mmCIF file of C-alpha atoms and ligand atoms in Angstrom:
data_model
loop_
_atom_site.group_PDB
_atom_site.id
_atom_site.type_symbol
_atom_site.label_atom_id
_atom_site.label_comp_id
_atom_site.label_asym_id
_atom_site.label_seq_id
_atom_site.Cartn_x
_atom_site.Cartn_y
_atom_site.Cartn_z
ATOM 1 C CA MET A 1 22.587 -9.691 9.253
ATOM 2 C CA ASN A 2 22.914 -5.918 9.654
ATOM 3 C CA LEU A 3 19.449 -4.714 10.680
ATOM 4 C CA MET A 4 20.206 -1.166 9.487
ATOM 5 C CA GLU A 5 21.009 -2.287 5.947
ATOM 6 C CA PRO A 6 18.479 -0.753 3.518
ATOM 7 C CA ILE A 7 15.915 -3.102 1.990
ATOM 8 C CA LEU A 8 14.702 -2.029 -1.431
ATOM 9 C CA HIS A 9 11.206 -3.190 -2.412
ATOM 10 C CA HIS A 10 11.346 -3.156 -6.213
ATOM 11 C CA TYR A 11 11.312 -5.193 -9.418
ATOM 12 C CA ASP A 12 14.054 -5.417 -11.983
ATOM 13 C CA SER A 13 12.276 -3.677 -14.867
ATOM 14 C CA SER A 14 11.199 -0.681 -12.729
ATOM 15 C CA PRO A 15 12.909 2.515 -13.949
ATOM 16 C CA PHE A 16 12.445 4.480 -10.705
ATOM 17 C CA SER A 17 14.020 1.534 -8.879
ATOM 18 C CA GLU A 18 16.934 1.611 -11.309
ATOM 19 C CA LYS A 19 17.547 5.212 -10.308
ATOM 20 C CA VAL A 20 17.949 4.054 -6.695
ATOM 21 C CA ARG A 21 19.960 0.925 -7.583
ATOM 22 C CA VAL A 22 22.571 3.006 -9.409
ATOM 23 C CA ALA A 23 22.754 5.382 -6.423
ATOM 24 C CA MET A 24 23.556 2.261 -4.348
ATOM 25 C CA GLY A 25 26.291 1.553 -6.912
ATOM 26 C CA ILE A 26 27.768 5.068 -6.781
ATOM 27 C CA LYS A 27 27.829 4.906 -2.981
ATOM 28 C CA ARG A 28 28.885 1.211 -2.889
ATOM 29 C CA ILE A 29 26.099 0.355 -0.454
ATOM 30 C CA SER A 30 25.269 -3.173 0.728
ATOM 31 C CA TRP A 31 21.515 -3.644 0.515
ATOM 32 C CA ARG A 32 18.856 -6.279 0.504
ATOM 33 C CA SER A 33 16.360 -6.755 -2.279
ATOM 34 C CA VAL A 34 12.722 -7.768 -1.998
ATOM 35 C CA LEU A 35 11.110 -8.365 -5.376
ATOM 36 C CA ILE A 36 7.516 -7.141 -5.473
ATOM 37 C CA PRO A 37 4.870 -7.672 -8.191
ATOM 38 C CA ASN A 38 4.766 -5.107 -11.007
ATOM 39 C CA MET A 39 1.002 -4.738 -10.628
ATOM 40 C CA MET A 40 -1.673 -5.140 -7.995
ATOM 41 C CA PRO A 41 -2.351 -7.075 -5.817
ATOM 42 C CA LYS A 42 0.691 -6.603 -3.568
ATOM 43 C CA PRO A 43 -0.312 -8.324 -0.321
ATOM 44 C CA ASP A 44 3.205 -8.441 1.144
ATOM 45 C CA TYR A 45 3.919 -4.798 0.294
ATOM 46 C CA LEU A 46 0.893 -2.695 1.250
ATOM 47 C CA PRO A 47 1.035 -3.564 4.981
ATOM 48 C CA LEU A 48 4.397 -1.773 5.059
ATOM 49 C CA THR A 49 3.345 1.309 3.097
ATOM 50 C CA GLY A 50 -0.225 1.580 4.393
ATOM 51 C CA GLY A 51 -1.653 1.510 0.859
ATOM 52 C CA TYR A 52 0.963 3.311 -1.254
ATOM 53 C CA ARG A 53 1.299 0.964 -4.224
ATOM 54 C CA ARG A 54 4.041 2.517 -6.306
ATOM 55 C CA THR A 55 7.530 1.144 -6.756
ATOM 56 C CA PRO A 56 10.102 1.484 -5.212
ATOM 57 C CA SER A 57 10.159 1.970 -1.478
ATOM 58 C CA MET A 58 12.994 1.505 0.973
ATOM 59 C CA GLN A 59 12.684 -0.123 4.383
ATOM 60 C CA ILE A 60 15.030 0.201 7.322
ATOM 61 C CA GLY A 61 13.720 -1.683 10.355
ATOM 62 C CA ALA A 62 10.128 -0.530 10.998
ATOM 63 C CA GLU A 63 10.387 2.571 8.758
ATOM 64 C CA ILE A 64 9.556 2.912 5.059
ATOM 65 C CA TRP A 65 10.556 5.670 2.637
ATOM 66 C CA CYS A 66 8.226 6.002 -0.352
ATOM 67 C CA ASP A 67 9.213 7.552 -3.697
ATOM 68 C CA SER A 68 12.674 7.469 -5.280
ATOM 69 C CA ALA A 69 13.169 11.198 -4.574
ATOM 70 C CA LEU A 70 12.921 10.695 -0.806
ATOM 71 C CA ILE A 71 14.785 7.382 -0.874
ATOM 72 C CA LEU A 72 17.723 9.103 -2.576
ATOM 73 C CA ARG A 73 17.697 11.900 -0.019
ATOM 74 C CA GLU A 74 17.679 9.390 2.846
ATOM 75 C CA LEU A 75 20.540 7.433 1.266
ATOM 76 C CA GLU A 76 22.517 10.669 0.967
ATOM 77 C CA ARG A 77 21.905 11.383 4.663
ATOM 78 C CA ARG A 78 22.898 7.903 5.852
ATOM 79 C CA PHE A 79 25.740 7.314 3.390
ATOM 80 C CA PRO A 80 27.136 10.807 2.714
ATOM 81 C CA GLU A 81 30.294 9.671 0.874
ATOM 82 C CA PRO A 82 30.627 9.890 -2.044
ATOM 83 C CA SER A 83 28.016 12.629 -2.240
ATOM 84 C CA LEU A 84 25.340 12.607 -4.925
ATOM 85 C CA TYR A 85 25.841 16.392 -5.054
ATOM 86 C CA PRO A 86 29.547 16.683 -5.885
ATOM 87 C CA GLU A 87 29.165 20.273 -7.074
ATOM 88 C CA GLY A 88 26.775 21.439 -4.335
ATOM 89 C CA SER A 89 23.547 23.175 -5.510
ATOM 90 C CA ASP A 90 21.303 20.344 -4.401
ATOM 91 C CA GLY A 91 18.029 22.336 -4.537
ATOM 92 C CA MET A 92 18.082 23.029 -8.260
ATOM 93 C CA THR A 93 19.544 19.597 -8.931
ATOM 94 C CA ASP A 94 16.541 18.026 -7.196
ATOM 95 C CA ALA A 95 14.241 20.364 -9.113
ATOM 96 C CA LEU A 96 15.461 18.686 -12.300
ATOM 97 C CA GLY A 97 13.976 15.470 -10.920
ATOM 98 C CA PHE A 98 10.578 16.931 -11.732
ATOM 99 C CA TRP A 99 11.622 17.398 -15.358
ATOM 100 C CA ALA A 100 13.039 13.872 -15.607
ATOM 101 C CA ASP A 101 10.444 11.989 -13.536
ATOM 102 C CA ARG A 102 7.402 13.705 -14.969
ATOM 103 C CA SER A 103 7.965 15.410 -18.375
ATOM 104 C CA PHE A 104 10.720 13.254 -19.884
ATOM 105 C CA PHE A 105 9.474 10.028 -18.257
ATOM 106 C CA MET A 106 5.905 10.494 -19.523
ATOM 107 C CA VAL A 107 7.193 10.931 -23.073
ATOM 108 C CA ALA A 108 9.086 7.641 -22.667
ATOM 109 C CA VAL A 109 5.991 5.859 -21.296
ATOM 110 C CA GLN A 110 3.919 6.904 -24.300
ATOM 111 C CA LEU A 111 6.667 6.043 -26.767
ATOM 112 C CA ILE A 112 7.318 2.633 -25.173
ATOM 113 C CA PHE A 113 3.709 1.535 -24.717
ATOM 114 C CA GLY A 114 2.791 2.972 -28.108
ATOM 115 C CA SER A 115 5.467 0.686 -29.578
ATOM 116 C CA ILE A 116 5.095 -2.479 -27.508
ATOM 117 C CA GLY A 117 1.626 -2.039 -26.003
ATOM 118 C CA HIS A 118 0.127 -4.724 -28.266
ATOM 119 C CA SER A 119 2.326 -7.355 -26.556
ATOM 120 C CA VAL A 120 1.453 -6.277 -22.994
ATOM 121 C CA SER A 121 -1.098 -8.328 -21.023
ATOM 122 C CA GLN A 122 -4.644 -7.068 -20.541
ATOM 123 C CA ALA A 123 -4.134 -7.417 -16.772
ATOM 124 C CA PHE A 124 -1.230 -4.929 -16.957
ATOM 125 C CA ILE A 125 -3.239 -2.481 -19.094
ATOM 126 C CA ASP A 126 -6.171 -2.663 -16.672
ATOM 127 C CA ASP A 127 -3.833 -2.148 -13.714
ATOM 128 C CA ARG A 128 -2.214 0.939 -15.203
ATOM 129 C CA ALA A 129 -5.634 2.361 -16.127
ATOM 130 C CA GLN A 130 -6.714 1.903 -12.513
ATOM 131 C CA MET A 131 -3.479 3.503 -11.270
ATOM 132 C CA SER A 132 -3.672 6.531 -13.552
ATOM 133 C CA GLY A 133 -7.427 7.044 -13.186
ATOM 134 C CA THR A 134 -7.812 7.280 -16.978
ATOM 135 C CA ARG A 135 -7.846 4.791 -19.836
ATOM 136 C CA PHE A 136 -4.484 3.248 -20.669
ATOM 137 C CA ASP A 137 -5.217 3.624 -24.347
ATOM 138 C CA VAL A 138 -2.603 1.661 -26.278
ATOM 139 C CA ALA A 139 -4.134 2.501 -29.689
ATOM 140 C CA ARG A 140 -3.946 6.191 -28.894
ATOM 141 C CA MET A 141 -0.361 5.877 -27.696
ATOM 142 C CA ARG A 142 0.449 4.006 -30.890
ATOM 143 C CA ALA A 143 -0.906 6.888 -32.940
ATOM 144 C CA ALA A 144 1.219 9.305 -30.906
ATOM 145 C CA VAL A 145 4.511 7.404 -31.428
ATOM 146 C CA PRO A 146 5.858 9.745 -34.161
ATOM 147 C CA VAL A 147 5.278 12.793 -31.948
ATOM 148 C CA MET A 148 6.789 11.048 -28.907
ATOM 149 C CA ARG A 149 9.903 10.072 -30.901
ATOM 150 C CA GLU A 150 10.454 13.740 -31.636
ATOM 151 C CA GLN A 151 9.854 14.696 -28.018
ATOM 152 C CA TYR A 152 12.109 11.961 -26.669
ATOM 153 C CA ARG A 153 14.913 13.122 -28.956
ATOM 154 C CA ALA A 154 14.390 16.761 -28.002
ATOM 155 C CA HIS A 155 14.626 15.980 -24.260
ATOM 156 C CA LEU A 156 17.623 13.720 -24.807
ATOM 157 C CA ASN A 157 19.285 16.508 -26.730
ATOM 158 C CA LEU A 158 19.191 18.598 -23.534
ATOM 159 C CA VAL A 159 21.250 15.910 -21.827
ATOM 160 C CA ASP A 160 23.634 15.721 -24.764
ATOM 161 C CA ARG A 161 24.250 19.477 -24.680
ATOM 162 C CA GLN A 162 25.419 19.161 -21.075
ATOM 163 C CA LEU A 163 28.096 16.689 -22.249
ATOM 164 C CA LEU A 164 29.336 18.875 -25.133
ATOM 165 C CA ASP A 165 32.567 19.961 -23.426
ATOM 166 C CA GLY A 166 33.671 16.335 -23.042
ATOM 167 C CA ARG A 167 32.896 15.969 -19.326
ATOM 168 C CA PRO A 168 32.299 12.323 -18.357
ATOM 169 C CA PHE A 169 29.257 12.970 -16.137
ATOM 170 C CA LEU A 170 26.559 15.628 -16.231
ATOM 171 C CA ALA A 171 27.933 17.697 -13.337
ATOM 172 C CA GLY A 172 31.586 17.134 -14.279
ATOM 173 C CA ALA A 173 34.191 14.569 -13.282
ATOM 174 C CA VAL A 174 32.133 12.309 -11.011
ATOM 175 C CA PRO A 175 28.607 10.866 -11.148
ATOM 176 C CA GLY A 176 25.739 12.081 -8.983
ATOM 177 C CA MET A 177 22.109 13.075 -8.782
ATOM 178 C CA LEU A 178 22.248 15.107 -11.981
ATOM 179 C CA ASP A 179 23.070 11.888 -13.846
ATOM 180 C CA LEU A 180 20.486 9.768 -12.012
ATOM 181 C CA HIS A 181 17.633 12.056 -13.105
ATOM 182 C CA PRO A 182 17.705 11.292 -16.839
ATOM 183 C CA TRP A 183 19.459 7.933 -16.434
ATOM 184 C CA HIS A 184 16.321 5.925 -15.676
ATOM 185 C CA VAL A 185 14.493 7.363 -18.693
ATOM 186 C CA VAL A 186 17.330 6.391 -21.041
ATOM 187 C CA TRP A 187 17.701 2.981 -19.346
ATOM 188 C CA PHE A 188 13.930 2.373 -19.581
ATOM 189 C CA LEU A 189 13.795 2.830 -23.364
ATOM 190 C CA ARG A 190 16.976 0.807 -23.894
ATOM 191 C CA GLN A 191 15.751 -2.113 -21.719
ATOM 192 C CA VAL A 192 12.099 -2.319 -22.561
ATOM 193 C CA CYS A 193 11.930 -1.072 -26.129
ATOM 194 C CA PRO A 194 15.112 -1.872 -28.083
ATOM 195 C CA GLU A 195 13.213 -1.171 -31.332
ATOM 196 C CA GLU A 196 13.259 2.554 -30.455
ATOM 197 C CA ALA A 197 16.757 2.647 -28.928
ATOM 198 C CA GLY A 198 18.190 3.971 -32.206
ATOM 199 C CA LEU A 199 16.985 7.340 -30.920
ATOM 200 C CA ILE A 200 19.657 7.087 -28.220
ATOM 201 C CA ASP A 201 22.339 5.524 -30.394
ATOM 202 C CA ARG A 202 22.558 8.586 -32.616
ATOM 203 C CA PHE A 203 23.999 10.542 -29.648
ATOM 204 C CA ALA A 204 27.590 9.293 -29.363
ATOM 205 C CA ARG A 205 28.286 11.263 -26.179
ATOM 206 C CA ILE A 206 25.167 9.835 -24.525
ATOM 207 C CA ARG A 207 26.203 6.302 -25.479
ATOM 208 C CA ALA A 208 29.565 6.824 -23.797
ATOM 209 C CA TRP A 209 27.838 8.328 -20.729
ATOM 210 C CA GLU A 210 25.461 5.333 -20.589
ATOM 211 C CA ALA A 211 28.436 2.972 -20.481
ATOM 212 C CA ARG A 212 29.977 4.967 -17.621
ATOM 213 C CA MET A 213 26.697 4.924 -15.697
ATOM 214 C CA ALA A 214 26.189 1.182 -16.236
ATOM 215 C CA ALA A 215 29.736 0.625 -14.916
ATOM 216 C CA MET A 216 28.653 2.096 -11.552
ATOM 217 C CA GLY A 217 26.825 -1.168 -10.859
ATOM 218 C CA HIS A 218 24.197 -1.576 -8.144
ATOM 219 C CA GLY A 219 26.324 -1.930 -5.002
ATOM 220 C CA GLN A 220 26.123 -5.198 -3.108
ATOM 221 C CA ARG A 221 22.652 -6.705 -3.525
ATOM 222 C CA ARG A 222 21.303 -9.734 -1.698
ATOM 223 C CA GLU A 223 17.822 -11.182 -2.178
ATOM 224 C CA ILE A 224 15.580 -11.794 0.793
ATOM 225 C CA ALA A 225 11.983 -13.019 0.966
ATOM 226 C CA ALA A 226 9.136 -10.542 1.421
ATOM 227 C CA ARG A 227 8.076 -12.366 4.602
ATOM 228 C CA ASP A 228 11.534 -11.734 6.125
ATOM 229 C CA ALA A 229 11.166 -7.997 5.483
ATOM 230 C CA LEU A 230 7.717 -8.068 7.101
ATOM 231 C CA ALA A 231 9.099 -10.010 10.078
ATOM 232 C CA LEU A 232 11.838 -7.414 10.490
ATOM 233 C CA ALA A 233 9.302 -4.569 10.484
ATOM 234 C CA ALA A 234 7.250 -6.441 13.109
ATOM 235 C CA MET A 235 10.303 -7.029 15.297
ATOM 236 C CA GLU A 236 11.780 -3.518 15.122
ATOM 237 C CA THR A 237 10.519 -0.235 16.611
ATOM 238 C CA PRO A 238 10.455 3.008 14.609
ATOM 239 C CA GLU A 239 13.188 5.477 15.577
ATOM 240 C CA THR A 240 11.958 8.770 14.073
ATOM 241 C CA LEU A 241 10.905 11.325 16.679
ATOM 242 C CA PRO A 242 8.028 13.809 16.290
ATOM 243 C CA SER A 243 9.007 17.085 14.678
ATOM 244 C CA GLY A 244 6.853 20.001 13.524
ATOM 245 C CA ASP A 245 7.452 23.237 11.681
ATOM 246 C CA PRO A 246 6.270 26.646 12.967
ATOM 247 C CA ASP A 247 6.101 27.868 9.357
ATOM 248 C CA GLU A 248 3.674 25.132 8.230
ATOM 249 C CA PRO A 249 1.309 27.095 5.955
ATOM 250 C CA ASN A 250 -1.922 25.379 7.090
ATOM 251 C CA GLY A 251 -1.066 24.681 10.707
ATOM 252 C CA LEU A 252 -0.551 20.914 10.361
ATOM 253 C CA ARG A 253 1.107 19.561 13.505
ATOM 254 C CA PRO A 254 2.494 16.256 14.769
ATOM 255 C CA GLY A 255 -0.257 14.153 16.347
ATOM 256 C CA MET A 256 -2.958 15.178 13.851
ATOM 257 C CA LYS A 257 -4.741 12.464 11.896
ATOM 258 C CA VAL A 258 -4.029 12.993 8.202
ATOM 259 C CA GLU A 259 -4.128 11.313 4.831
ATOM 260 C CA VAL A 260 -1.380 11.513 2.229
ATOM 261 C CA ALA A 261 -1.366 10.706 -1.487
ATOM 262 C CA PRO A 262 0.753 11.474 -4.561
ATOM 263 C CA ASP A 263 -0.627 14.348 -6.655
ATOM 264 C CA ASP A 264 0.010 12.681 -10.026
ATOM 265 C CA TYR A 265 -0.952 8.969 -10.256
ATOM 266 C CA GLY A 266 -1.358 5.981 -7.958
ATOM 267 C CA ARG A 267 -3.237 8.320 -5.624
ATOM 268 C CA ASP A 268 -4.160 5.736 -3.004
ATOM 269 C CA LEU A 269 -4.626 7.416 0.360
ATOM 270 C CA VAL A 270 -2.374 6.488 3.249
ATOM 271 C CA THR A 271 -3.766 7.460 6.641
ATOM 272 C CA GLY A 272 -1.959 7.831 9.933
ATOM 273 C CA ASP A 273 -0.858 10.151 12.717
ATOM 274 C CA LEU A 274 1.386 12.951 11.576
ATOM 275 C CA LEU A 275 4.851 12.455 13.061
ATOM 276 C CA VAL A 276 7.133 14.712 10.990
ATOM 277 C CA ILE A 277 6.088 17.601 8.797
ATOM 278 C CA ASN A 278 8.272 20.171 7.041
ATOM 279 C CA ALA A 279 8.935 21.473 3.533
ATOM 280 C CA GLU A 280 10.850 18.312 2.602
ATOM 281 C CA GLU A 281 8.999 15.447 4.176
ATOM 282 C CA ILE A 282 5.824 14.050 5.697
ATOM 283 C CA ALA A 283 6.140 11.047 8.032
ATOM 284 C CA LEU A 284 3.127 9.155 9.378
ATOM 285 C CA LEU A 285 2.973 6.828 12.349
ATOM 286 C CA ARG A 286 0.702 3.895 11.526
ATOM 287 C CA ARG A 287 -0.423 0.876 13.478
ATOM 288 C CA ASP A 288 -0.683 -2.197 11.328
ATOM 289 C CA PRO A 289 -2.545 -5.207 12.805
ATOM 290 C CA ALA A 290 0.295 -7.604 11.926
ATOM 291 C CA LEU A 291 3.356 -5.327 12.047
ATOM 292 C CA GLY A 292 2.583 -3.032 14.961
ATOM 293 C CA GLU A 293 3.922 0.535 14.742
ATOM 294 C CA VAL A 294 5.405 1.492 11.384
ATOM 295 C CA VAL A 295 6.557 4.926 10.177
ATOM 296 C CA VAL A 296 5.952 5.763 6.507
ATOM 297 C CA HIS A 297 7.827 8.712 4.957
ATOM 298 C CA PHE A 298 6.803 10.655 1.834
ATOM 299 C CA PRO A 299 8.410 13.601 0.039
ATOM 300 C CA ARG A 300 6.507 16.862 0.443
ATOM 301 C CA ALA A 301 6.822 18.190 -3.110
ATOM 302 C CA GLY A 302 4.388 16.258 -5.293
ATOM 303 C CA TYR A 303 2.353 14.819 -2.384
ATOM 304 C CA VAL A 304 -0.890 16.097 -0.873
ATOM 305 C CA VAL A 305 -1.483 15.961 2.883
ATOM 306 C CA LEU A 306 -4.939 16.661 4.328
ATOM 307 C CA PRO A 307 -6.397 16.499 7.844
ATOM 308 C CA ARG A 308 -8.903 13.655 8.202
HETATM 309 N N1 LIG B 1 7.492 9.491 -8.178
HETATM 310 C C1 LIG B 1 7.603 8.080 -7.965
HETATM 311 C C2 LIG B 1 7.170 7.323 -9.214
HETATM 312 C C3 LIG B 1 7.198 5.832 -9.028
HETATM 313 C C4 LIG B 1 6.592 5.064 -10.181
HETATM 314 O O1 LIG B 1 5.887 5.583 -11.045
HETATM 315 N N2 LIG B 1 6.901 3.781 -10.209
HETATM 316 C C5 LIG B 1 6.318 2.875 -11.172
HETATM 317 C C6 LIG B 1 7.301 1.756 -11.468
HETATM 318 S S1 LIG B 1 8.876 2.332 -12.004
HETATM 319 C C7 LIG B 1 5.108 2.225 -10.564
HETATM 320 O O2 LIG B 1 4.854 2.407 -9.392
HETATM 321 N N3 LIG B 1 4.371 1.439 -11.342
HETATM 322 C C8 LIG B 1 3.257 0.730 -10.809
HETATM 323 C C9 LIG B 1 3.626 -0.411 -9.903
HETATM 324 O O3 LIG B 1 4.821 -0.736 -9.764
HETATM 325 O O4 LIG B 1 2.723 -0.979 -9.318
HETATM 326 C C10 LIG B 1 9.044 7.744 -7.603
HETATM 327 O O5 LIG B 1 9.939 8.531 -7.926
HETATM 328 O O6 LIG B 1 9.288 6.733 -6.932
#
């Protein structure tokens, strides 16, 4: 067993995990899969993340990367070929992740749960209400379905326009990050809500692009048990070294006690000692009673970090 092989903590119907799985396919990575529950409680997951509940995260040894945006960046660093940025311009390409993961994705969530919400369990509805901090109001989403259909089509049309000149992938000849951004939102509707997938089918170029993306596969995936991933974290020692940034706007420095949380939903606080801080990343050193020292990494954009 290669101890440096990435372990993805995910579940099959998770769209943000699908974004990462296809990146594994593009890069032909061998990885291990730990299936986690799609709602709380997650007793075999939270010891690794320190309380971050969202899906997915990636583990290598005693280190965990939270959020698909940071996972993808770490995969690019460790497995540079083929690059997810075939045309360069990675800053603005990543910026489009905010459009896909927030604006376009939220339209899809409302459209999907407006359509199929009546068949979803009460436990799931309660969990998502707890995660979002507001009511997960299926009746209201149902009423909004006509508006969300229009919005979904309008966002999808932006993707279609990029394919107008006949290019196979959004940046040109080969697939990359630009494709991964909207891919999970298209995949999500197709998988979870076939009754609304006609919205996608009307775009012939998108259908052809979907087939090319699906053909990328997921790399080489092998299942392992959650307890094996925990045992690995307990056995290994984190490798990341402390690193600060003289330009940190509020003077945060390695060694400070801080708490970190997403700024949108699932805002559970993760506390620890600041290990790395810069404009791209926050890494915390944590001591878990069962696992010992673990380092948890978060992206900087979209996450709040405060001294304790
Ligand atoms: N910005 C995060 C969003 C992650 C996210 O919203 N994941 C969903 C599943 S795809 C989630 O956590 N749902 C609740 C859960 O899995 O408990 C990312 O890119 O990873």
